[in-house]
Coordinates of C-alpha atoms in Angstrom, one line a residue:
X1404 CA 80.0 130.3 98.8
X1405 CA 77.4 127.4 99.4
X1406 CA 77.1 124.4 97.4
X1407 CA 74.8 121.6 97.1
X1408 CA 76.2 118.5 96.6
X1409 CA 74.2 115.1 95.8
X1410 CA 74.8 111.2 94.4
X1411 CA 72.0 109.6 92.6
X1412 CA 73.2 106.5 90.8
X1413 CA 71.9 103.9 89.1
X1414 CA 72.3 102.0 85.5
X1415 CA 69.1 100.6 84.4
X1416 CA 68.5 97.5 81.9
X1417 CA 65.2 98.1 81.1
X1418 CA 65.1 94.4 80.5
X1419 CA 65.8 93.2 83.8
X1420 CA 63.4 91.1 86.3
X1421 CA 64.7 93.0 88.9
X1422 CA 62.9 95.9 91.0
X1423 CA 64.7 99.2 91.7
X1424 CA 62.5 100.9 94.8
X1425 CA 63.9 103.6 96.9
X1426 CA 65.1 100.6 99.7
X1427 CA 67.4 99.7 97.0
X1428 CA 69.6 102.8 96.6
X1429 CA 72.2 102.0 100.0
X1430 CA 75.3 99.7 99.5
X1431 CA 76.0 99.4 102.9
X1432 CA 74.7 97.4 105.4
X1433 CA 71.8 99.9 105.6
X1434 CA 69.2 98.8 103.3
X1435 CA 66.7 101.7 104.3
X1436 CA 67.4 103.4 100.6
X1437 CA 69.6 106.9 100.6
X1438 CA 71.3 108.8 103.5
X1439 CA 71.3 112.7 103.8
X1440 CA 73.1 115.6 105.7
X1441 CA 76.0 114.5 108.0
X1442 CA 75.0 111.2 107.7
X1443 CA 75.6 111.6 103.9
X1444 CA 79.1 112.9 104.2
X1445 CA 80.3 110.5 107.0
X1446 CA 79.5 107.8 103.9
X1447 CA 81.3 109.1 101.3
X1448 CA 84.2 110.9 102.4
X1449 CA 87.9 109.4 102.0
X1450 CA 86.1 107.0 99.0
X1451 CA 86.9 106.8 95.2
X1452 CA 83.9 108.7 94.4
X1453 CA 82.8 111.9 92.3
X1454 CA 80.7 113.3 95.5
X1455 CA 84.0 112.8 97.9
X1456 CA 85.7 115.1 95.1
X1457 CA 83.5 117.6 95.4
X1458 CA 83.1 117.6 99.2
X1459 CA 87.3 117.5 99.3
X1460 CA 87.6 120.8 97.0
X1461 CA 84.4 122.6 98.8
X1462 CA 86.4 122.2 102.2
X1463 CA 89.6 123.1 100.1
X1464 CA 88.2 126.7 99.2
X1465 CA 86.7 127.1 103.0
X1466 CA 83.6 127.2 101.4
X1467 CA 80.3 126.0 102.8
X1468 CA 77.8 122.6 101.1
X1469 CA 75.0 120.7 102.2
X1470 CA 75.0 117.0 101.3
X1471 CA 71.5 116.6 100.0
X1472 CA 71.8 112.9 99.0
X1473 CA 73.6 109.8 98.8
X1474 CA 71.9 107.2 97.0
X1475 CA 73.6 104.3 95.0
X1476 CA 71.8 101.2 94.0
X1477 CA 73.1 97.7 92.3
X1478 CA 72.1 98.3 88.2
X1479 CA 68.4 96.6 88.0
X1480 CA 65.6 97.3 86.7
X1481 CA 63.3 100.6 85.8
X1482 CA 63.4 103.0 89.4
X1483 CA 60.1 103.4 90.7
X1484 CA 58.3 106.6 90.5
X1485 CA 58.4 106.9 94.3
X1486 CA 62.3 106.3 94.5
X1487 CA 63.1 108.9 91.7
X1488 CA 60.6 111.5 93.3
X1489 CA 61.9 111.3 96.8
X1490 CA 65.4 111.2 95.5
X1491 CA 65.3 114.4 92.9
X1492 CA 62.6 116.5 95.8
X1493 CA 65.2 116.2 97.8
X1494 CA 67.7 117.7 95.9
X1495 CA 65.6 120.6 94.2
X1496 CA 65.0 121.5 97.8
X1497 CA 67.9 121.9 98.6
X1498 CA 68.9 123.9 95.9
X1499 CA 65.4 125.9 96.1
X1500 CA 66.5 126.6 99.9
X1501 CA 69.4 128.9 98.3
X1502 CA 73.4 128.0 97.1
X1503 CA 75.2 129.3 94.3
X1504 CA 76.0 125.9 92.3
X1505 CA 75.4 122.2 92.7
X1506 CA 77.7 119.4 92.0
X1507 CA 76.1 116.0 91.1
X1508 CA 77.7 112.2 91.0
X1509 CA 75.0 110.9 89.1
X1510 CA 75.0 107.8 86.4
X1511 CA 73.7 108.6 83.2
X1512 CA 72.0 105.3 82.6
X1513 CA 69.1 106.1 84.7
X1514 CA 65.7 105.1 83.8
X1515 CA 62.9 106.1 86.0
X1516 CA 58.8 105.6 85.5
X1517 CA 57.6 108.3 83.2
X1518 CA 61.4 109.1 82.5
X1519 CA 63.6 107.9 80.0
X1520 CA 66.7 110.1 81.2
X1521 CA 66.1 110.5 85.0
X1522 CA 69.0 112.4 85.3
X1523 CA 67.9 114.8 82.3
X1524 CA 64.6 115.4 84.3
X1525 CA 66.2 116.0 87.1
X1526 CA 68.4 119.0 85.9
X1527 CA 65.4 120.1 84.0
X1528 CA 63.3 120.5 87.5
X1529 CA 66.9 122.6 88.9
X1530 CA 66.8 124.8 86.3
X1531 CA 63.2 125.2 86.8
X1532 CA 63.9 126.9 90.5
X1533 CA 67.3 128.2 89.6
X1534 CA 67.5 129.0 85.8
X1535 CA 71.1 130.5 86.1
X1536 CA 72.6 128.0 88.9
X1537 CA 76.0 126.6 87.6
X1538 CA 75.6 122.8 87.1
X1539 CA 78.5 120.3 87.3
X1540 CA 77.9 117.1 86.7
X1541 CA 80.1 113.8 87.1
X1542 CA 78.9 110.8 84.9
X1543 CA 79.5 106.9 84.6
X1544 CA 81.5 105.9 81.2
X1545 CA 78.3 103.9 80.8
X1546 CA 76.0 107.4 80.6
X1547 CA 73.6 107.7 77.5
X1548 CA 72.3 111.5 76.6
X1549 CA 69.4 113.5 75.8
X1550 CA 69.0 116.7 74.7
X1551 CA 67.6 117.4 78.7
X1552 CA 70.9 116.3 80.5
X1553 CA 73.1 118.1 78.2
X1554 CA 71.6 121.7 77.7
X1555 CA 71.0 122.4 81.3
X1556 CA 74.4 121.5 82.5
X1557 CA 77.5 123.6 83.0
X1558 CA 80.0 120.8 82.8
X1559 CA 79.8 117.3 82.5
X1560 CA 82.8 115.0 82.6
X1561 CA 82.7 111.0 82.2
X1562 CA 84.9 108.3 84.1
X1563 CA 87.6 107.9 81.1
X1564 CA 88.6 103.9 82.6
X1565 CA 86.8 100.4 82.8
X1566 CA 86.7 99.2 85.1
X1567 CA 85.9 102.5 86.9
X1568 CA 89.3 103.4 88.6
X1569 CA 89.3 107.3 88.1
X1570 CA 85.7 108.4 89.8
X1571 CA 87.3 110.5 92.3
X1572 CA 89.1 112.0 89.5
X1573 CA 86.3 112.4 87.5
X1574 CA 84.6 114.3 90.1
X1575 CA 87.4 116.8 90.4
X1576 CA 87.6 117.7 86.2
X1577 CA 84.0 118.8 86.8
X1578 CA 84.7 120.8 89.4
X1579 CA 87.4 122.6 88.6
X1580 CA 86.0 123.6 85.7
X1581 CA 83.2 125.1 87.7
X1582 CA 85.0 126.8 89.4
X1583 CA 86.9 128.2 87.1
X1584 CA 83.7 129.4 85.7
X1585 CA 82.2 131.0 89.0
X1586 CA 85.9 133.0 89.3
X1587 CA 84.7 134.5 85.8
X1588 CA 88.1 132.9 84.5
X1589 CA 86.2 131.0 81.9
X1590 CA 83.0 130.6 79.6
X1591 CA 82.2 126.7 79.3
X1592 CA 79.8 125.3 76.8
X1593 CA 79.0 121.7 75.9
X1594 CA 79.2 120.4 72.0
X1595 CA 78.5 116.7 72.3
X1596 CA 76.9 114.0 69.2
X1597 CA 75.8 110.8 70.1
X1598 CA 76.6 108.0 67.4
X1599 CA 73.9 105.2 65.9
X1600 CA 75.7 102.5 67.2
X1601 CA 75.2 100.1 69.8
X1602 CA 78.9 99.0 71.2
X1603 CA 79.4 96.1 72.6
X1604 CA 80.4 96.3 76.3
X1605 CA 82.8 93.5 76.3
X1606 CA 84.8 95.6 73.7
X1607 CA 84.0 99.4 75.5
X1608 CA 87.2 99.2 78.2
X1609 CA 89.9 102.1 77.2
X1610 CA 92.3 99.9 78.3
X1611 CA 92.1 98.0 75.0
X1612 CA 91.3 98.8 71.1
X1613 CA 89.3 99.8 69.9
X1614 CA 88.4 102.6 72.3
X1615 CA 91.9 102.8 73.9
X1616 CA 93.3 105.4 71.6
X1617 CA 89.7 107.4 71.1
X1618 CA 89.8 107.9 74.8
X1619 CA 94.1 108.4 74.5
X1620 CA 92.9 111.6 72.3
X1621 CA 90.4 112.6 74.3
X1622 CA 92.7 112.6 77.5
X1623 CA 95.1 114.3 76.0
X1624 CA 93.1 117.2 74.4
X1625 CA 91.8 118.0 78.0
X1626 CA 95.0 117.7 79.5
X1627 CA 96.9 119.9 76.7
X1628 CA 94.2 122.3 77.4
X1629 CA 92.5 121.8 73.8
X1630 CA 89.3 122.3 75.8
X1631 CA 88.4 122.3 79.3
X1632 CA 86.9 118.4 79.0
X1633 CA 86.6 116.0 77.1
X1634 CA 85.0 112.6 77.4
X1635 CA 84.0 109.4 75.4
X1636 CA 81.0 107.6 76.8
X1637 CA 80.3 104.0 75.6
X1638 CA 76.8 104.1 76.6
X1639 CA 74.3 101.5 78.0
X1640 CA 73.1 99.6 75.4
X1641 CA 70.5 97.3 77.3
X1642 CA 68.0 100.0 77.9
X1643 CA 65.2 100.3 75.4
X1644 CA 65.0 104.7 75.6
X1645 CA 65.5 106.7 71.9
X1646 CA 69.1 108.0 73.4
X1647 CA 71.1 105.2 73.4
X1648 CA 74.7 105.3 71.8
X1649 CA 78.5 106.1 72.0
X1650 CA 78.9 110.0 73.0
X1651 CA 81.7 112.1 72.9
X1652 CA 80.8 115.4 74.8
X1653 CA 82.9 118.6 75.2
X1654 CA 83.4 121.1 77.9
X1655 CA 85.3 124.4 76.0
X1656 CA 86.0 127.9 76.9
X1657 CA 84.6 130.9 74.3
X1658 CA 87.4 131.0 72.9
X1659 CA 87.8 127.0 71.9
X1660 CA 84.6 126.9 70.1
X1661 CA 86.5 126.0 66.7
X1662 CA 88.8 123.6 68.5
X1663 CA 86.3 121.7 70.0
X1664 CA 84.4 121.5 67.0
X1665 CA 87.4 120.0 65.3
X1666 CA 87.7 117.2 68.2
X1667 CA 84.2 116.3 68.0
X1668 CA 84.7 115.1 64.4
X1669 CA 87.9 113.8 64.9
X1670 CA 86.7 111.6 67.8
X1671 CA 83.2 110.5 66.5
X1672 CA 85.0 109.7 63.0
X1673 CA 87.7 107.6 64.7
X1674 CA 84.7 105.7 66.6
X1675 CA 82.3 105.3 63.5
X1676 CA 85.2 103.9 61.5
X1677 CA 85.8 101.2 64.1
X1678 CA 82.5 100.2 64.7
X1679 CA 82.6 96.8 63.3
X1680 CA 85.5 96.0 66.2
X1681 CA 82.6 97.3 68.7
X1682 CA 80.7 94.5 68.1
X1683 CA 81.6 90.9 70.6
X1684 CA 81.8 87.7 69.1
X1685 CA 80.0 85.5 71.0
X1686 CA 81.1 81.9 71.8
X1687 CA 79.3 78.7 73.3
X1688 CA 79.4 78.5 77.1
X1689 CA 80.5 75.2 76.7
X1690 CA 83.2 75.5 74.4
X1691 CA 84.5 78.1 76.7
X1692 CA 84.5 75.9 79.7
X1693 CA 86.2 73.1 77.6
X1694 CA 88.7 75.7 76.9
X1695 CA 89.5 76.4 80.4
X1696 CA 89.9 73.1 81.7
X1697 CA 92.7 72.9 79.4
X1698 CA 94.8 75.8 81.1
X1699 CA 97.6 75.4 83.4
X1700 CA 98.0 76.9 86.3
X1701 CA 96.0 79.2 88.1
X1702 CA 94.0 81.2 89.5
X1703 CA 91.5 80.7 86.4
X1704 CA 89.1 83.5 86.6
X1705 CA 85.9 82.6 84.6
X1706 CA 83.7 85.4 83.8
X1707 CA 80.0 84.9 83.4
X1708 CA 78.7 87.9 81.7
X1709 CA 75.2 86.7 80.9
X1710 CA 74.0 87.0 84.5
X1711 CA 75.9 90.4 85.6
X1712 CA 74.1 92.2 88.4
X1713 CA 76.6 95.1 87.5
X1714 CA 74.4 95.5 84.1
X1715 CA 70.6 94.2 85.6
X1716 CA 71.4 90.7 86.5
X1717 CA 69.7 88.5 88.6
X1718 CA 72.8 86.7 89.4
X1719 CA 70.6 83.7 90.1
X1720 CA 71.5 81.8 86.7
X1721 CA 72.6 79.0 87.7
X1722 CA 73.7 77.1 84.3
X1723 CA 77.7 78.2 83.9
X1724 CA 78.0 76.5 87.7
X1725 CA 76.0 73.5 85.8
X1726 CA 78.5 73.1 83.3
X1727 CA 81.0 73.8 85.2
X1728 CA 80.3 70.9 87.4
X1729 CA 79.0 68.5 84.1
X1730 CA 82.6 69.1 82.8
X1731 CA 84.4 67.9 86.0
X1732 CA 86.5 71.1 86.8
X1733 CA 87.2 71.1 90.5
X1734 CA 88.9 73.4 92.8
X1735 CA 86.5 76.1 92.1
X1736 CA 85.2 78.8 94.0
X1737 CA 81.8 80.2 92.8
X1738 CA 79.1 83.3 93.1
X1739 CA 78.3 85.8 94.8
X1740 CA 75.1 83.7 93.6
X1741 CA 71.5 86.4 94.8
X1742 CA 69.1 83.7 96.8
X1743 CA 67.8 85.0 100.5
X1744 CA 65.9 82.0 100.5
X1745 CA 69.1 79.4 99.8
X1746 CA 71.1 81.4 102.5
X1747 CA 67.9 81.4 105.2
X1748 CA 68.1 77.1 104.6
X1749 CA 71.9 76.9 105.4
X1750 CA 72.0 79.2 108.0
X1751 CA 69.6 76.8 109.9
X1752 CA 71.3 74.3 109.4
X1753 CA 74.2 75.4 110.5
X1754 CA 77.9 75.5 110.0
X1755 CA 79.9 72.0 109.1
X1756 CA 76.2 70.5 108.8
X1757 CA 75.5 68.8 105.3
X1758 CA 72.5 70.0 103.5
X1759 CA 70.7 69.5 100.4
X1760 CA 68.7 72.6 98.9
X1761 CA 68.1 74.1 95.2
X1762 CA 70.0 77.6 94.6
X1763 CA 69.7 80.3 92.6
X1764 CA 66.9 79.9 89.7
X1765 CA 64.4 81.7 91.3
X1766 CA 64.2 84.5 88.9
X1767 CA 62.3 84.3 85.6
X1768 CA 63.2 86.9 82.9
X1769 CA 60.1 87.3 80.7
X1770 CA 61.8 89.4 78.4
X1771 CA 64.1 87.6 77.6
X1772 CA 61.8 84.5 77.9
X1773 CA 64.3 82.5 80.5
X1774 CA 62.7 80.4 83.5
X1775 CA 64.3 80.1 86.3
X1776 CA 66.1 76.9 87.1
X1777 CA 67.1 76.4 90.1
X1778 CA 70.7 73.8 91.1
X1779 CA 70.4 71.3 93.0
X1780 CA 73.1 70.9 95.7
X1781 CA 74.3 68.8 98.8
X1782 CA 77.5 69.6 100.6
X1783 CA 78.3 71.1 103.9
X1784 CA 77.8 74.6 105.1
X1785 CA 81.9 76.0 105.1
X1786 CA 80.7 79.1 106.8
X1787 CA 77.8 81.7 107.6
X1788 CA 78.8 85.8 107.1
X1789 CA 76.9 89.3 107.8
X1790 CA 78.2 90.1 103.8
X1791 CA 80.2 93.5 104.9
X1792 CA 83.2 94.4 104.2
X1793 CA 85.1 97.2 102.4
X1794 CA 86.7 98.2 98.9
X1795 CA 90.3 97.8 99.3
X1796 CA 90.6 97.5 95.6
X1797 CA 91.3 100.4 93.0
X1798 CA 87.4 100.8 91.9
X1799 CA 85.3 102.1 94.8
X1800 CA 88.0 102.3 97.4
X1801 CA 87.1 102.6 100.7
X1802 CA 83.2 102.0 100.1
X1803 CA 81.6 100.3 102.6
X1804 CA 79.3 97.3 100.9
X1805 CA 77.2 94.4 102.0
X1806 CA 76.0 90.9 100.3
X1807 CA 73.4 91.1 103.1
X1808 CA 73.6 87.6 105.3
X1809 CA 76.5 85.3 103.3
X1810 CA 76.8 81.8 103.5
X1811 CA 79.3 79.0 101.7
X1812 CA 78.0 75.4 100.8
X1813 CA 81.3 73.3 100.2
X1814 CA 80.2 70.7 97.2
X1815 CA 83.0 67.9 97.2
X1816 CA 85.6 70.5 97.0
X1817 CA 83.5 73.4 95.2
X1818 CA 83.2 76.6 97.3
X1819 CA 79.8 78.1 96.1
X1820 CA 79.0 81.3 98.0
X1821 CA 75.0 82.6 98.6
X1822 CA 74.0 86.2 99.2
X1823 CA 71.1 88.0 100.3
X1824 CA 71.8 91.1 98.1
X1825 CA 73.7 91.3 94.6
X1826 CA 76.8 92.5 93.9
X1827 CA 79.3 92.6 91.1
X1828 CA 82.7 90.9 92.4
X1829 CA 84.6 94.4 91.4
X1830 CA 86.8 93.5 94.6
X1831 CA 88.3 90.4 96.4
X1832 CA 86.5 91.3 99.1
X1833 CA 83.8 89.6 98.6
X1834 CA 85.1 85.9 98.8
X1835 CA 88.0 87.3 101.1
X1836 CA 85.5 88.5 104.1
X1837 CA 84.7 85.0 104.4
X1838 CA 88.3 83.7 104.7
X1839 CA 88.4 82.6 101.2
X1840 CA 92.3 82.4 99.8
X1841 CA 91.5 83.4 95.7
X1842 CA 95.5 82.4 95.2
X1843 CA 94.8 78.9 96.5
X1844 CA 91.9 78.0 94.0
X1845 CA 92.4 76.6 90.5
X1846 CA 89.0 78.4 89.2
X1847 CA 87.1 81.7 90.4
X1848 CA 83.7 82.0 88.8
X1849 CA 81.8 84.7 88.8
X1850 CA 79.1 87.1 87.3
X1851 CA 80.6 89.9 85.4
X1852 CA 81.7 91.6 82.6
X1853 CA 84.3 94.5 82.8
X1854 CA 84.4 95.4 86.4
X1855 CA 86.3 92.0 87.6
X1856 CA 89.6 93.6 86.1
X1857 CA 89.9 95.7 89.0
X1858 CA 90.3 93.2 92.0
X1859 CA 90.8 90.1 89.9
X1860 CA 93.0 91.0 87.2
X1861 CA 96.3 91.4 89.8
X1862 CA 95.6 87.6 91.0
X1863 CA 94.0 85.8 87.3
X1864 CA 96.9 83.6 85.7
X1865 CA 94.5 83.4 83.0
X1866 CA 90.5 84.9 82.4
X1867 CA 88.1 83.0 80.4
X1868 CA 84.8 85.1 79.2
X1869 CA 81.8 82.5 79.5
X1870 CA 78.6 83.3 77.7
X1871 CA 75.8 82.4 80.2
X1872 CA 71.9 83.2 80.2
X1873 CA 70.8 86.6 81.8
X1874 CA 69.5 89.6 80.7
X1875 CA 72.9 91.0 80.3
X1876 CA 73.3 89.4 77.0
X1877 CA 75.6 90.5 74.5
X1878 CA 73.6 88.3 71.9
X1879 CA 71.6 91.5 70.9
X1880 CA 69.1 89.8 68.7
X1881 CA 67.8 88.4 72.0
X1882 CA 66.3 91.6 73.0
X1883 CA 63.0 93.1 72.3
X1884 CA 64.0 96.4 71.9
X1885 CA 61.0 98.8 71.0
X1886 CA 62.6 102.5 71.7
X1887 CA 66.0 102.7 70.3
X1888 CA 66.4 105.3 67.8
X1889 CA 66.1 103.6 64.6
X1890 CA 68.6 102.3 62.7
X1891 CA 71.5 102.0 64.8
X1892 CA 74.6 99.9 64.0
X1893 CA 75.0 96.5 64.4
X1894 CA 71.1 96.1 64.5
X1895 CA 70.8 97.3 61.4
X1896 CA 74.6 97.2 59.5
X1897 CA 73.5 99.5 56.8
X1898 CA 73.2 102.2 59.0
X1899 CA 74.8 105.5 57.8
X1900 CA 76.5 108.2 60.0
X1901 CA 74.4 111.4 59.8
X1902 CA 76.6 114.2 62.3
X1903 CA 73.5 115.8 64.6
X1904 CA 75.1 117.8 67.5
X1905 CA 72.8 117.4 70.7

């Protein structure tokens, strides 16, 4: 058999600054956008990934595939039209040049000019050349659904872990279901609903209530063979499209149609009941950092989640390192902060060379009307980096990822490291490439919301969530949402449940 195999991935906050053009869909030290064919393959085998899955169980069968993309970009803004054309003709040709089922590691948060659900379309333009192909489809915990992305797929499975642990595993559920389903061993169908709430993402992660027993049930229906999948999606609430929510989507045999109907109310019930614990109580950055100053021990990991590049941030908000420095806490280590310009200035000067400059601030956010404001600085340039190194972590292992050019301005005894690209601290290695020693410091601070849990979790003596600026809000009143399907909970707390399959 042939399969086409293909990654397209990217979470977009319609709200953010940030532009998302075709460059920006390689995490590696390759910033010419996606990679195809061998090249493609070379890149994602042996990672944590949904695509390494499905190249590992291909090679398994003795089957053949073609790798028709690999394109992953930082969350950011709306993709360009030319990004998500280039990306989804490449696919569809591959599919149009003949195979007999694709396999996708694709987000589910993707928003593309002209295209709500990117990843809806593209399905749509598959089944438009292949009307019958068999469909698998991996999908970020974050994914939100239309009606597109779920009737033309075979089977879709969702990471069931946040931080995002499982991918490879993820990968695999999908596929074995399709191949059970090109055997002829099974029938799959999809039943899904998609709830009128907006959950708060500080309060999504399975590891915790109150999604930790919803996804429990779900895992354990799949696993006791209740239905071929299951999954519980906490959306993406920061982009403004009519299909935002929390999903629960089901892959079942024929046979499981009752069943599966059954865990679909079960599931959305238990999350509709508890949608008041979905919402995050927000709490003054300062009091937060006051907080933190009073803990012993360390490492102190404190979490800006304002400025989050993993959700759209610019990670160029410079005000938590402000008040981190107005409150006197020292022994801190600080960023990835996103300022090619900052990192240029310290390069030329030069390592062990003292230097004043302004970082970070050079992003306004007109949506969420915040100017830039820039920090003003003078210490001495600790060290200069290329920004590459690799996942060693649990989330992303083995990926190969780049800050782009790295440098580290030592402020009387404050370690604050500059980048040329974002990135979301998921792993130590982004302070560790430059010979930083996270056990050593008193505070780590750094942009991020969920994600942090998988590299700094092992190492944190205690974490502190700090409310910064940034587009990644969790203060939803701040957003000028225009799309969302209307009323959804908490935006409107009167909001009643009406069940609507998708």
């Amino acid at each position: 058999m042939r399969f086409v195999i293909a990654q397209m991935r990217h979470e977009t906050n319609t709200f953010s600054p940030i532009a998302t053009p075709l460059t920006a869909f390689c995490r590696g030290a390759d910033a010419n956008g996606p990679v195809t064919g061998e090249a493609a393959v070379r890149a994602c085998e042996g990672t944590n990934s949904a695509a390494a899955a499905f190249i590992d169980i291909v090679r398994s069968q003795g089957d053949e595939f073609v790798m028709s993309l690999l394109g992953s970009a930082v969350p950011s803004g709306t993709v360009s039209a030319e990004a998500f054309e280039f990306m989804s003709e490449r696919i569809v040709a591959s599919v149009r040049a003949g195979c007999d089922a694709v396999m996708l590691d694709l987000h589910g948060a993707m928003v593309a000019e002209g295209f709500p659900d990117a990843e809806g379309e593209l399905l749509r333009r598959i089944r438009a050349v292949a009307p019958d192909m068999p469909i698998a489809v991996a999908l970020d915990f974050h994914a939100n659904f239309s009606a597109a992305l779920v009737n033309n797929a075979t089977a879709i499975t969702g990471y069931c872990t946040y931080p995002h642990v499982d991918v490879y595993e993820t990968g695999m559920r999908a596929a074995r279901t399709l191949m059970a389903a090109l055997r002829g061993e099974v029938q799959p169908f999809i039943l899904s609903r998609t709830l009128p709430m907006l959950t708060h993402m500080l309060r999504q992660s399975p590891q915790e209530q109150p999604m930790k027993d919803i996804m429990d049930r779900a895992m354990a229906a799949e696993r006791d063979g209740e239905v071929l999948n299951a999954s519980v999606f906490g959306g993406f609430p920061l982009s403004d499209i009519p299909h935002v929510g929390l999903t629960v989507l089901l892959v079942a045999d024929a046979g499981q149609r009752q069943a599966a109907q059954q865990l679909l109310d079960e599931l959305t019930q238990m999350a509709w009941a508890r949608r008041a614990d979905f919402v995050y109580p927000i709490e003054p950055m300062a009091q937060s950092l006051a907080y933190a100053k009073t803990l012993e021990g360390g490492p102190i990991v404190l979490v800006d989640h304002g400025d989050n590049c993993g959700a759209g941030g610019s990670t160029d908000q410079m005000a938590v390192l402000a008040e981190v420095m107005r409150q006197g806490l020292d022994d801190v280590v600080a960023g990835p902060f996103c300022d090619p310009e900052a990192v240029a200035q310290m390069i030329a000067a030069g390592v062990g060379q003292r230097i004043s400059l302004e970082v970070g601030g050079k992003t306004d956010t007109p949506a969420m009307k915040l100017k830039g404001q820039p920090l003003k600085l003078t210490g001495r340039v600790q060290c200069i980096t290329d920004g590459n190194y690799q996942v060693t972590g649990p989330m992303f292992t083995g990926v190969r990822l780049s800050l782009g050019r790295t440098a580290v301005l030592d402020v009387n005894g404050i370690l604050v490291m500059v980048c040329e690209k974002p990135q979301e601290p998921f792993d130590a290695g982004v302070f560790t490439h430059a010979g930083i020693d996270l056990a050593r410091k008193k505070y780590i601070l750094i942009k991020s919301r969920q994600h942090f849990r998988a590299g700094f979790g092992p190492i944190a003596r205690h974490i502190v969530l700090v409310a910064g600026p940034g587009v990644c809000s969790s203060d939803y009143s701040l957003f000028p949402f225009e799309h969302l399907p209307r009323p959804i909970y908490p935006l409107e707390p009167e909001t009643r449940l009406e069940f609507a399959a998708a």
